[in-house]
PDB file of C-alpha atoms in Angstrom:
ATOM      1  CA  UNK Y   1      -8.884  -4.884 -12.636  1.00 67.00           C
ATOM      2  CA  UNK Y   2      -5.703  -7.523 -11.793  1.00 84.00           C
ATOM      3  CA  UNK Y   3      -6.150  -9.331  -8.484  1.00 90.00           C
ATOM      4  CA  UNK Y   4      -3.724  -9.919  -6.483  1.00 94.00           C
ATOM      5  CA  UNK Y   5      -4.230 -12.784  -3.832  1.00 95.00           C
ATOM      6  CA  UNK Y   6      -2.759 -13.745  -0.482  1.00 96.00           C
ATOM      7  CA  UNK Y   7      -2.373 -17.263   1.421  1.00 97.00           C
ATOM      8  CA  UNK Y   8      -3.235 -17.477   4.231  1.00 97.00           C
ATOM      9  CA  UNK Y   9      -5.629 -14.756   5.002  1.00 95.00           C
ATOM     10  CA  UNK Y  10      -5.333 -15.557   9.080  1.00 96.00           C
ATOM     11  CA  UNK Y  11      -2.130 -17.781  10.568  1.00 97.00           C
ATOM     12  CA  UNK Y  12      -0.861 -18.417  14.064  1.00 97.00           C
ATOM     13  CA  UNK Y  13       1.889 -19.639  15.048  1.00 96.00           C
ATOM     14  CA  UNK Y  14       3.955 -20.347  18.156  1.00 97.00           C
ATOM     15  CA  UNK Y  15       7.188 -18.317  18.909  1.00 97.00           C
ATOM     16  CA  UNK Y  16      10.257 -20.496  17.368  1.00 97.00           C
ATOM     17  CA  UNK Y  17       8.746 -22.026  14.159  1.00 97.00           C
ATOM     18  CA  UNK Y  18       8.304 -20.614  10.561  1.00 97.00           C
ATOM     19  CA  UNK Y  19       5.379 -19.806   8.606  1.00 98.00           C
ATOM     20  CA  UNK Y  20       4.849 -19.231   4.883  1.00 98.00           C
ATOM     21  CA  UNK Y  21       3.068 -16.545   2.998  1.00 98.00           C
ATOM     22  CA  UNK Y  22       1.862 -16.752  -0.438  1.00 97.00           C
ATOM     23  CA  UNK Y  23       1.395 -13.486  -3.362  1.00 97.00           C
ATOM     24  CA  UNK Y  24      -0.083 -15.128  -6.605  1.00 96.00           C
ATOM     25  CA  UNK Y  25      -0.989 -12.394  -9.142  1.00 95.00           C
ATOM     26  CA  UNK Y  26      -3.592 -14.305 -10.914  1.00 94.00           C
ATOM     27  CA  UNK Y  27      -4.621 -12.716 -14.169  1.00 91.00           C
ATOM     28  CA  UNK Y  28      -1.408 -10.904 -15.156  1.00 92.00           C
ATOM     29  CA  UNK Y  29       2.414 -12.119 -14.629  1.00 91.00           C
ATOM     30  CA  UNK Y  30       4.591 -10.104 -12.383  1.00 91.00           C
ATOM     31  CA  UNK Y  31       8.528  -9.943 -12.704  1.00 87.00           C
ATOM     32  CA  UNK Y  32       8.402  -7.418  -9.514  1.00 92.00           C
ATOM     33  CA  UNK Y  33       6.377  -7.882  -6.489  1.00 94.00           C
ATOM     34  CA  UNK Y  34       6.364  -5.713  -3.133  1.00 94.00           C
ATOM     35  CA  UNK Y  35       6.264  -6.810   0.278  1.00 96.00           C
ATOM     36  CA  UNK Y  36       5.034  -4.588   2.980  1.00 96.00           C
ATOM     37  CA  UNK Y  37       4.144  -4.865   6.586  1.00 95.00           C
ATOM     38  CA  UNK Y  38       1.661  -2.602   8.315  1.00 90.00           C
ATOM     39  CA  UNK Y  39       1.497  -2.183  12.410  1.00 82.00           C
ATOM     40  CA  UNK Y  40      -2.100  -1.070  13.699  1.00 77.00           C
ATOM     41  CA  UNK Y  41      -2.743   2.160  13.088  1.00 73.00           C
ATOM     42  CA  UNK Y  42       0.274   3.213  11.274  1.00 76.00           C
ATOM     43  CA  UNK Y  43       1.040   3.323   7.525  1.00 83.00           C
ATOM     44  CA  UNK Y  44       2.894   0.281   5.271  1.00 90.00           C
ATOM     45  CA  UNK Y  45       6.300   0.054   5.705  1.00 92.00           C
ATOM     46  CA  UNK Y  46       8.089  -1.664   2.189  1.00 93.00           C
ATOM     47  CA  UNK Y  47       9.640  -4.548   3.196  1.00 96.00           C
ATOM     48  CA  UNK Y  48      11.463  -6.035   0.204  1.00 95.00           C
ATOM     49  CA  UNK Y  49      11.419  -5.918  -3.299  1.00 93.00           C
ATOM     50  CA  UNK Y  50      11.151  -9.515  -4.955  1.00 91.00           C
ATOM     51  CA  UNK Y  51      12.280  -9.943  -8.557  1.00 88.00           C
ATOM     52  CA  UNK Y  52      11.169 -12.875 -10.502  1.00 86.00           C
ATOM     53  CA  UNK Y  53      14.821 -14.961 -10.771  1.00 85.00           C
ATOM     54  CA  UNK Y  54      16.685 -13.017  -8.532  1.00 86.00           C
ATOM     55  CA  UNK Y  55      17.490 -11.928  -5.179  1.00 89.00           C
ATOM     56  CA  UNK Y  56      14.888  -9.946  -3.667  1.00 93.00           C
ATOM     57  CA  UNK Y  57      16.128  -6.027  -2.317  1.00 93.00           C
ATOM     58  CA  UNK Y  58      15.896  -5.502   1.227  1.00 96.00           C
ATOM     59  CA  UNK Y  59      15.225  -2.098   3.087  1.00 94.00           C
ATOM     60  CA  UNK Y  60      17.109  -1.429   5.457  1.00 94.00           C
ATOM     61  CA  UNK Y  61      16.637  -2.331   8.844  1.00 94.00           C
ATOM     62  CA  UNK Y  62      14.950  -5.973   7.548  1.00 96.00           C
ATOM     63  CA  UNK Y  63      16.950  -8.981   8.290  1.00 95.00           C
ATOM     64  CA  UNK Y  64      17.160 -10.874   5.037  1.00 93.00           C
ATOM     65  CA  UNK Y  65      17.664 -13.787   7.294  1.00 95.00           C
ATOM     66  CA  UNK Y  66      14.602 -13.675   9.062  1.00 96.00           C
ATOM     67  CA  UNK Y  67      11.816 -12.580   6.584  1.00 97.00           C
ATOM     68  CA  UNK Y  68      12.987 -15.139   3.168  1.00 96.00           C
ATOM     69  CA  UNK Y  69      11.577 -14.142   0.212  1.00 95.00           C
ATOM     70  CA  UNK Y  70      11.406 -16.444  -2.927  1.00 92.00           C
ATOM     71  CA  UNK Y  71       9.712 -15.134  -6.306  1.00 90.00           C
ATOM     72  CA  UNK Y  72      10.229 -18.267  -8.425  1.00 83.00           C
ATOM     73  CA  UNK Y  73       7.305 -17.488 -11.084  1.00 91.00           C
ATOM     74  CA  UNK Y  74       6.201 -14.409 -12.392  1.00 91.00           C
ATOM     75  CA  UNK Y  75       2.536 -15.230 -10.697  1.00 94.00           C
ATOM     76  CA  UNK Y  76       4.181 -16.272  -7.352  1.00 95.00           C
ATOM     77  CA  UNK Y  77       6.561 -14.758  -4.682  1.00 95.00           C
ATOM     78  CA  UNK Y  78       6.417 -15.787  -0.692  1.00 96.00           C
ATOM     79  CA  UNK Y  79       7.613 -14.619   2.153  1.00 97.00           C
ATOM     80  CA  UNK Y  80       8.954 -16.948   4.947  1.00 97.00           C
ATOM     81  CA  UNK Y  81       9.174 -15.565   8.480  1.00 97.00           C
ATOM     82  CA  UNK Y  82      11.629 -17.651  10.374  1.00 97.00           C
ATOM     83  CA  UNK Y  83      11.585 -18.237  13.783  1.00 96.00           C
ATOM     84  CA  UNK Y  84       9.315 -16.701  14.293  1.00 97.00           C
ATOM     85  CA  UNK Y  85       8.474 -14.295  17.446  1.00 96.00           C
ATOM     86  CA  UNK Y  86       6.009 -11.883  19.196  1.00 96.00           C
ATOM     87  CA  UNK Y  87       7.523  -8.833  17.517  1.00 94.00           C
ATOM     88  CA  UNK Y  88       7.092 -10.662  14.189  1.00 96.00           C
ATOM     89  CA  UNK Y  89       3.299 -10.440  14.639  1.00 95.00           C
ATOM     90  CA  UNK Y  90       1.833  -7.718  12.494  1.00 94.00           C
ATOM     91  CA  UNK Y  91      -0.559  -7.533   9.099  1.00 94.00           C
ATOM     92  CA  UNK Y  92       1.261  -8.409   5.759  1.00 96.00           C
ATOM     93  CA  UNK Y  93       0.821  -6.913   2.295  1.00 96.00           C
ATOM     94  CA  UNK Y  94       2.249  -7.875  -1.012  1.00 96.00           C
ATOM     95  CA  UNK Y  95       1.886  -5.881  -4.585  1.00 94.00           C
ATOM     96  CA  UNK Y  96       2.698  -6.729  -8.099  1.00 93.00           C
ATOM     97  CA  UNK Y  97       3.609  -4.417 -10.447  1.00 90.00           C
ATOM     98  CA  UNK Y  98       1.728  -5.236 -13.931  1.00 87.00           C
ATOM     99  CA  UNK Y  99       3.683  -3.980 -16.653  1.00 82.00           C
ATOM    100  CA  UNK Y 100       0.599  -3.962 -18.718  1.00 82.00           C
ATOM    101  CA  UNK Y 101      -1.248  -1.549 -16.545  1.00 81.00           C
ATOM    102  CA  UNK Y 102       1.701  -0.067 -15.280  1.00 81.00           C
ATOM    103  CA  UNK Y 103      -0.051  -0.193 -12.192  1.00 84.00           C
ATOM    104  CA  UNK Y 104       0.882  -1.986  -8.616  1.00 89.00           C
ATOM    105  CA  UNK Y 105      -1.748  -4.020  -7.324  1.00 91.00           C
ATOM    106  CA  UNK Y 106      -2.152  -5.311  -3.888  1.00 93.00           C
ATOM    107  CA  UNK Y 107      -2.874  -8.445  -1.905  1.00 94.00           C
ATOM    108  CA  UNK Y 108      -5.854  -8.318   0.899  1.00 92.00           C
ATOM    109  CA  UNK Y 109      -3.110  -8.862   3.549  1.00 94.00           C
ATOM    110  CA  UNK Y 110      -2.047 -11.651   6.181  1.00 96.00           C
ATOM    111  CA  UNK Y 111      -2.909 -11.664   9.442  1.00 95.00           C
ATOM    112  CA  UNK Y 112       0.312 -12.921  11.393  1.00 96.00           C
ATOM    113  CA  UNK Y 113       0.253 -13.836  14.877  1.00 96.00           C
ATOM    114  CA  UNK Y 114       2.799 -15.290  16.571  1.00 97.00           C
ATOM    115  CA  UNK Y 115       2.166 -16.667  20.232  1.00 96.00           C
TER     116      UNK Y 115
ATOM    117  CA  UNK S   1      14.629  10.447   2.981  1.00 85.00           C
ATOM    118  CA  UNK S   2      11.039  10.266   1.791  1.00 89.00           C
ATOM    119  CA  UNK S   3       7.534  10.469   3.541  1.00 93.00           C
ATOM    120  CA  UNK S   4       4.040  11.173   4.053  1.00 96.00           C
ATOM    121  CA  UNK S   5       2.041  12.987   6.948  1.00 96.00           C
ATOM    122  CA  UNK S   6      -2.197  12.505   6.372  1.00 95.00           C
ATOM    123  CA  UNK S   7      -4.242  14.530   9.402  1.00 89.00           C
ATOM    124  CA  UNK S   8      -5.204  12.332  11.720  1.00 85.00           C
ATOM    125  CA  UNK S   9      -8.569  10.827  11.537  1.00 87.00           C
ATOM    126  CA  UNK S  10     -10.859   9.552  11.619  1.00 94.00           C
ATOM    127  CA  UNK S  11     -13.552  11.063   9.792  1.00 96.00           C
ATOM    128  CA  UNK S  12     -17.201  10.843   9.972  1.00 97.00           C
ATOM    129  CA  UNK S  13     -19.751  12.503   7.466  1.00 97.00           C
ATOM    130  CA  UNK S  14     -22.721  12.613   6.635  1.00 97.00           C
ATOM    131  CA  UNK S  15     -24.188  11.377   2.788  1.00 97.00           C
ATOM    132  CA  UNK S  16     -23.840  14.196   0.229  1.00 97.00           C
ATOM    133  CA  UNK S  17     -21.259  15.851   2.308  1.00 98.00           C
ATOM    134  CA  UNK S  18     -18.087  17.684   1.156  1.00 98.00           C
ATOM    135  CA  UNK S  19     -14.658  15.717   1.548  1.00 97.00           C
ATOM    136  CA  UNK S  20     -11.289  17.012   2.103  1.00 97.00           C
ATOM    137  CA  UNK S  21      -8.563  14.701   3.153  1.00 97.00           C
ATOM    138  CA  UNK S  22      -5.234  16.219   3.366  1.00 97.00           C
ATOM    139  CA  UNK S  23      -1.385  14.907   2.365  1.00 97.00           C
ATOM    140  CA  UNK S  24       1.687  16.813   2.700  1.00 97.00           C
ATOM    141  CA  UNK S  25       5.057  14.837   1.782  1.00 97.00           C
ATOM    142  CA  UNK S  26       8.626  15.317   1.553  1.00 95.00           C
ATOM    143  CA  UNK S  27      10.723  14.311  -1.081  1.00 92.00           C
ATOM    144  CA  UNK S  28      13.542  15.101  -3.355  1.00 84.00           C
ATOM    145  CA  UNK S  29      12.970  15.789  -7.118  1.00 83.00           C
ATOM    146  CA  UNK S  30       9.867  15.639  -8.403  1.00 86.00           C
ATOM    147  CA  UNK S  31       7.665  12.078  -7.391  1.00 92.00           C
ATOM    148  CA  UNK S  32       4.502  10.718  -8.402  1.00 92.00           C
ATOM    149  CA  UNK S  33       1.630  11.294  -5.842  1.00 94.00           C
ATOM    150  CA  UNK S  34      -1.144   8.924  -5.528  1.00 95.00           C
ATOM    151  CA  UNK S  35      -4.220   7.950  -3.465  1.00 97.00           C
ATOM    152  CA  UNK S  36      -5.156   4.420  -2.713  1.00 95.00           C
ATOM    153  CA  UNK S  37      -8.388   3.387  -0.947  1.00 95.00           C
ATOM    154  CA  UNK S  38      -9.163  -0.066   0.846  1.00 91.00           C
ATOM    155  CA  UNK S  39     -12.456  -1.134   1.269  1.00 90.00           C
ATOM    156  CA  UNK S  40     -13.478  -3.576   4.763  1.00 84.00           C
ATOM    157  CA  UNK S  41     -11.905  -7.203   3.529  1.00 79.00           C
ATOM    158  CA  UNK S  42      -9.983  -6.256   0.485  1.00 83.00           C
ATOM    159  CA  UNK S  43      -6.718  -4.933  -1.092  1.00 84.00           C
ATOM    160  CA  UNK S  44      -5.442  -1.251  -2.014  1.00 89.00           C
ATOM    161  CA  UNK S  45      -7.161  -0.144  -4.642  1.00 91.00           C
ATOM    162  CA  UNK S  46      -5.143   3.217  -6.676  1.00 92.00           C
ATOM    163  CA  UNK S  47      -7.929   5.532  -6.825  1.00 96.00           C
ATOM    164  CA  UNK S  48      -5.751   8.517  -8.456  1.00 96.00           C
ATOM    165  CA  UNK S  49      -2.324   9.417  -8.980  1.00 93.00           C
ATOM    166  CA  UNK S  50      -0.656  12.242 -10.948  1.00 94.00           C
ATOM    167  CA  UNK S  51       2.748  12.307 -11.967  1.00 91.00           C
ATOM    168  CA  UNK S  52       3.748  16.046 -12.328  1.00 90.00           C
ATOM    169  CA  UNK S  53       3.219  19.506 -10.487  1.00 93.00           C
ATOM    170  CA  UNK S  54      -0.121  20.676 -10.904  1.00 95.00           C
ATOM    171  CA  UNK S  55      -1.260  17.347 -12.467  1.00 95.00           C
ATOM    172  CA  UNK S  56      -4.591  16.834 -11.723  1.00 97.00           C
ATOM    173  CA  UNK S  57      -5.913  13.095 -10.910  1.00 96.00           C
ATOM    174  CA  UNK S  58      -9.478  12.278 -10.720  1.00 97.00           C
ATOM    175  CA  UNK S  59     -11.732   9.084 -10.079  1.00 97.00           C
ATOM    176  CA  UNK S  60     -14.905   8.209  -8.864  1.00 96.00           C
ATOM    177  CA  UNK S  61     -15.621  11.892  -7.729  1.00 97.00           C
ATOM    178  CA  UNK S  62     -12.498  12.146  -6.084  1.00 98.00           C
ATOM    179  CA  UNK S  63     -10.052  15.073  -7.358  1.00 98.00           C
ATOM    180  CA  UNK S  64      -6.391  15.378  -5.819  1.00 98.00           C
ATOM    181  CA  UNK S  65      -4.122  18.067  -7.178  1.00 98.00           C
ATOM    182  CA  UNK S  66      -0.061  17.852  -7.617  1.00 97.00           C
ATOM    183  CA  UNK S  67       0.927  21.382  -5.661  1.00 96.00           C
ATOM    184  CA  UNK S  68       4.722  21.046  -5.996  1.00 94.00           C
ATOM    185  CA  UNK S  69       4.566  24.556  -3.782  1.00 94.00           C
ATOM    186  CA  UNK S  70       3.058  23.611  -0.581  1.00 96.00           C
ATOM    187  CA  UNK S  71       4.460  19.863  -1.295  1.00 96.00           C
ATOM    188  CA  UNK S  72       0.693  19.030  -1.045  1.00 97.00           C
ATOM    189  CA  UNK S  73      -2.053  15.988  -2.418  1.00 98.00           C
ATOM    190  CA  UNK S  74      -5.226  16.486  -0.860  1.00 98.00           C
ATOM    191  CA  UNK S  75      -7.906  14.476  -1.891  1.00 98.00           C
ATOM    192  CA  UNK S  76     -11.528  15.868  -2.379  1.00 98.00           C
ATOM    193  CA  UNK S  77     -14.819  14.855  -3.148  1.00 98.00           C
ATOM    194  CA  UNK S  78     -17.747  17.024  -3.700  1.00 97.00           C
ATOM    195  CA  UNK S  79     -20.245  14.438  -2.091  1.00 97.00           C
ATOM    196  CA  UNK S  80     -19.796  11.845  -0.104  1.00 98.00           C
ATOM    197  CA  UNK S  81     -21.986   8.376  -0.403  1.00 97.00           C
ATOM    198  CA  UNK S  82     -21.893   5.475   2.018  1.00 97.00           C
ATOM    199  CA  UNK S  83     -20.062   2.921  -0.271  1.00 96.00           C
ATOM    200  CA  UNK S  84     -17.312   5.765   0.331  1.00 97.00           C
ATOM    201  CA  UNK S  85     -16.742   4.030   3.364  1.00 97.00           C
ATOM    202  CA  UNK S  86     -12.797   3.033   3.570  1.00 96.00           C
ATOM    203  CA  UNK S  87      -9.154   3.790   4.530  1.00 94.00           C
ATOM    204  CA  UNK S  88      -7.537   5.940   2.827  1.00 96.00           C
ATOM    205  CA  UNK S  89      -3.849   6.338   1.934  1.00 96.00           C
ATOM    206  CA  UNK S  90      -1.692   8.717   0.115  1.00 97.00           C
ATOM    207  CA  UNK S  91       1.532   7.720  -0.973  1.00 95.00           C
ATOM    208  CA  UNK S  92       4.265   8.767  -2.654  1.00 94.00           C
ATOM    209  CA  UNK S  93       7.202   7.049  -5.211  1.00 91.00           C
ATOM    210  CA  UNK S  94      10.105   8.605  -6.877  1.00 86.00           C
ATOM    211  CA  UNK S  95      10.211   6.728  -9.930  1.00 75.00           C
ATOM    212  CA  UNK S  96       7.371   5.024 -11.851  1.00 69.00           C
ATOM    213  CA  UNK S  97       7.319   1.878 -13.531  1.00 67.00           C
ATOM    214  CA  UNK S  98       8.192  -1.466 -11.594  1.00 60.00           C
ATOM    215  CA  UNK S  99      10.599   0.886  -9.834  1.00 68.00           C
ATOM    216  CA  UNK S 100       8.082   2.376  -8.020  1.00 75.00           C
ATOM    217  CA  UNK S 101       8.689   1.539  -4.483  1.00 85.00           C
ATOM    218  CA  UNK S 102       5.865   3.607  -2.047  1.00 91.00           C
ATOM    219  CA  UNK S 103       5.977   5.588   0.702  1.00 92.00           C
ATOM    220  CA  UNK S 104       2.617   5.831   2.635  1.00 94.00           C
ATOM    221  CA  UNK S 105       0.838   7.783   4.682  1.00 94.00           C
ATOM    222  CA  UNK S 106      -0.271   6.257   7.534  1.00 92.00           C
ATOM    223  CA  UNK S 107      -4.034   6.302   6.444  1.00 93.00           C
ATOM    224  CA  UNK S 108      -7.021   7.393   7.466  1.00 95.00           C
ATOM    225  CA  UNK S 109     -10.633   6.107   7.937  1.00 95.00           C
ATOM    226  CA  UNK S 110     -13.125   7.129   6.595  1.00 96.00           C
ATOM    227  CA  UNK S 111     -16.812   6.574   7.780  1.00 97.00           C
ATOM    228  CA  UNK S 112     -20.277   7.879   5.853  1.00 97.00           C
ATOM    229  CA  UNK S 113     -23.337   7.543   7.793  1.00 97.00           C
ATOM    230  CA  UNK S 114     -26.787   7.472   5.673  1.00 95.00           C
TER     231      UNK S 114
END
């Protein structure tokens, strides 16, 4: 099947700085990619939706201003976390849709943790 | 708005065992219902879906039904091997296609002991 890969797999960071994370879809191209976050023990909560040439769509309830999200190719979207803080820390998940398969696929997650 | 309640877990079984994990959502209109599985270290993986009431999805063994009358998905599998061994997640969207923004369950683990 289409794999769908995250950078990094693990990051920490200190409260106040930013960190990057990475979704390449790598054997299919993607015009619409998913970003979820997942808090232990509960399910994924959708995030964003990030459109290849656009701006992505925010749920609401998720500052736009904090978690930046860039999809610039149609094998590449990332999601910036700025300033980051304690309450930021959680486990990160992206999807792409594959209009091929019809089919979302998803990312093996980041680890954030911000200290 | 949208969601989806899994019983609580988890669940341990023994090989050849008998599996039933249940989903209940709530939802307008009619969604697609799906199950996705993550094995230790890796992504979601969709391991069924079906689209329409009493729609039946199957993979791998596993069976979930579409009952638009108890607003229900449970998955099933008439025996259970080790390499069964995951989190599981049911999940609902209201539209398909790239649309298809999903609601999840919050998941539940599943453990098969030799």
């Amino acid at each position: 099947g289409a794999v769908v890969s995250q950078h990094p797999s693990r990051v920490i960071c200190k409260s106040g700085t930013s960190v990057k994370i990475e979704c390449r879809s790598l054997d299919f191209q993607a015009t619409t990619m998913f970003w979820y976050r997942q808090f232990p023990k509960q399910s994924l909560m959708l995030m964003a939706t990030s459109n290849e040439g656009s701006k992505a769509t925010y749920e609401q309830g998720v500052e736009k201003d904090k978690f930046l999200i860039n999809h610039a190719s149609l094998t590449l979207s990332t999601l910036t976390v700025t300033s980051a803080h304690p309450e930021d820390s959680s486990f990160y998940i992206c999807s792409a849709f594959s209009t091929g398969a019809y089919e979302q696929y998803f990312g093996p997650g980041t680890r954030l943790t911000v200290t | 708005g949208n969601s989806v309640t899994q019983m609580e877990g988890p669940v341990t079984l023994s090989e050849e065992a008998f599996l039933t994990i249940n989903c209940t959502y709530t939802a307008t209109g009619y969604p697609s219902l799906f199950w996705y599985v993550q094995y230790p270290g890796e992504g979601l993986q969709l391991l069924l879906k079906a689209t329409k009431a009493d729609d039946k999805g199957s993979n791998k063994g596993f069976e979930a039904t579409y009952r638009k009358e108890t607003t229900s998905f449970h998955l099933e599998k008439g025996s259970v091997q080790v390499s069964d061994s995951a989190v599981y997640f049911c999940a609902l969207s209201p539209f398909t296609g790239a649309n298809s923004k999903l609601t999840f369950g919050k998941g539940i683990t599943l453990s098969v002991r030799p």
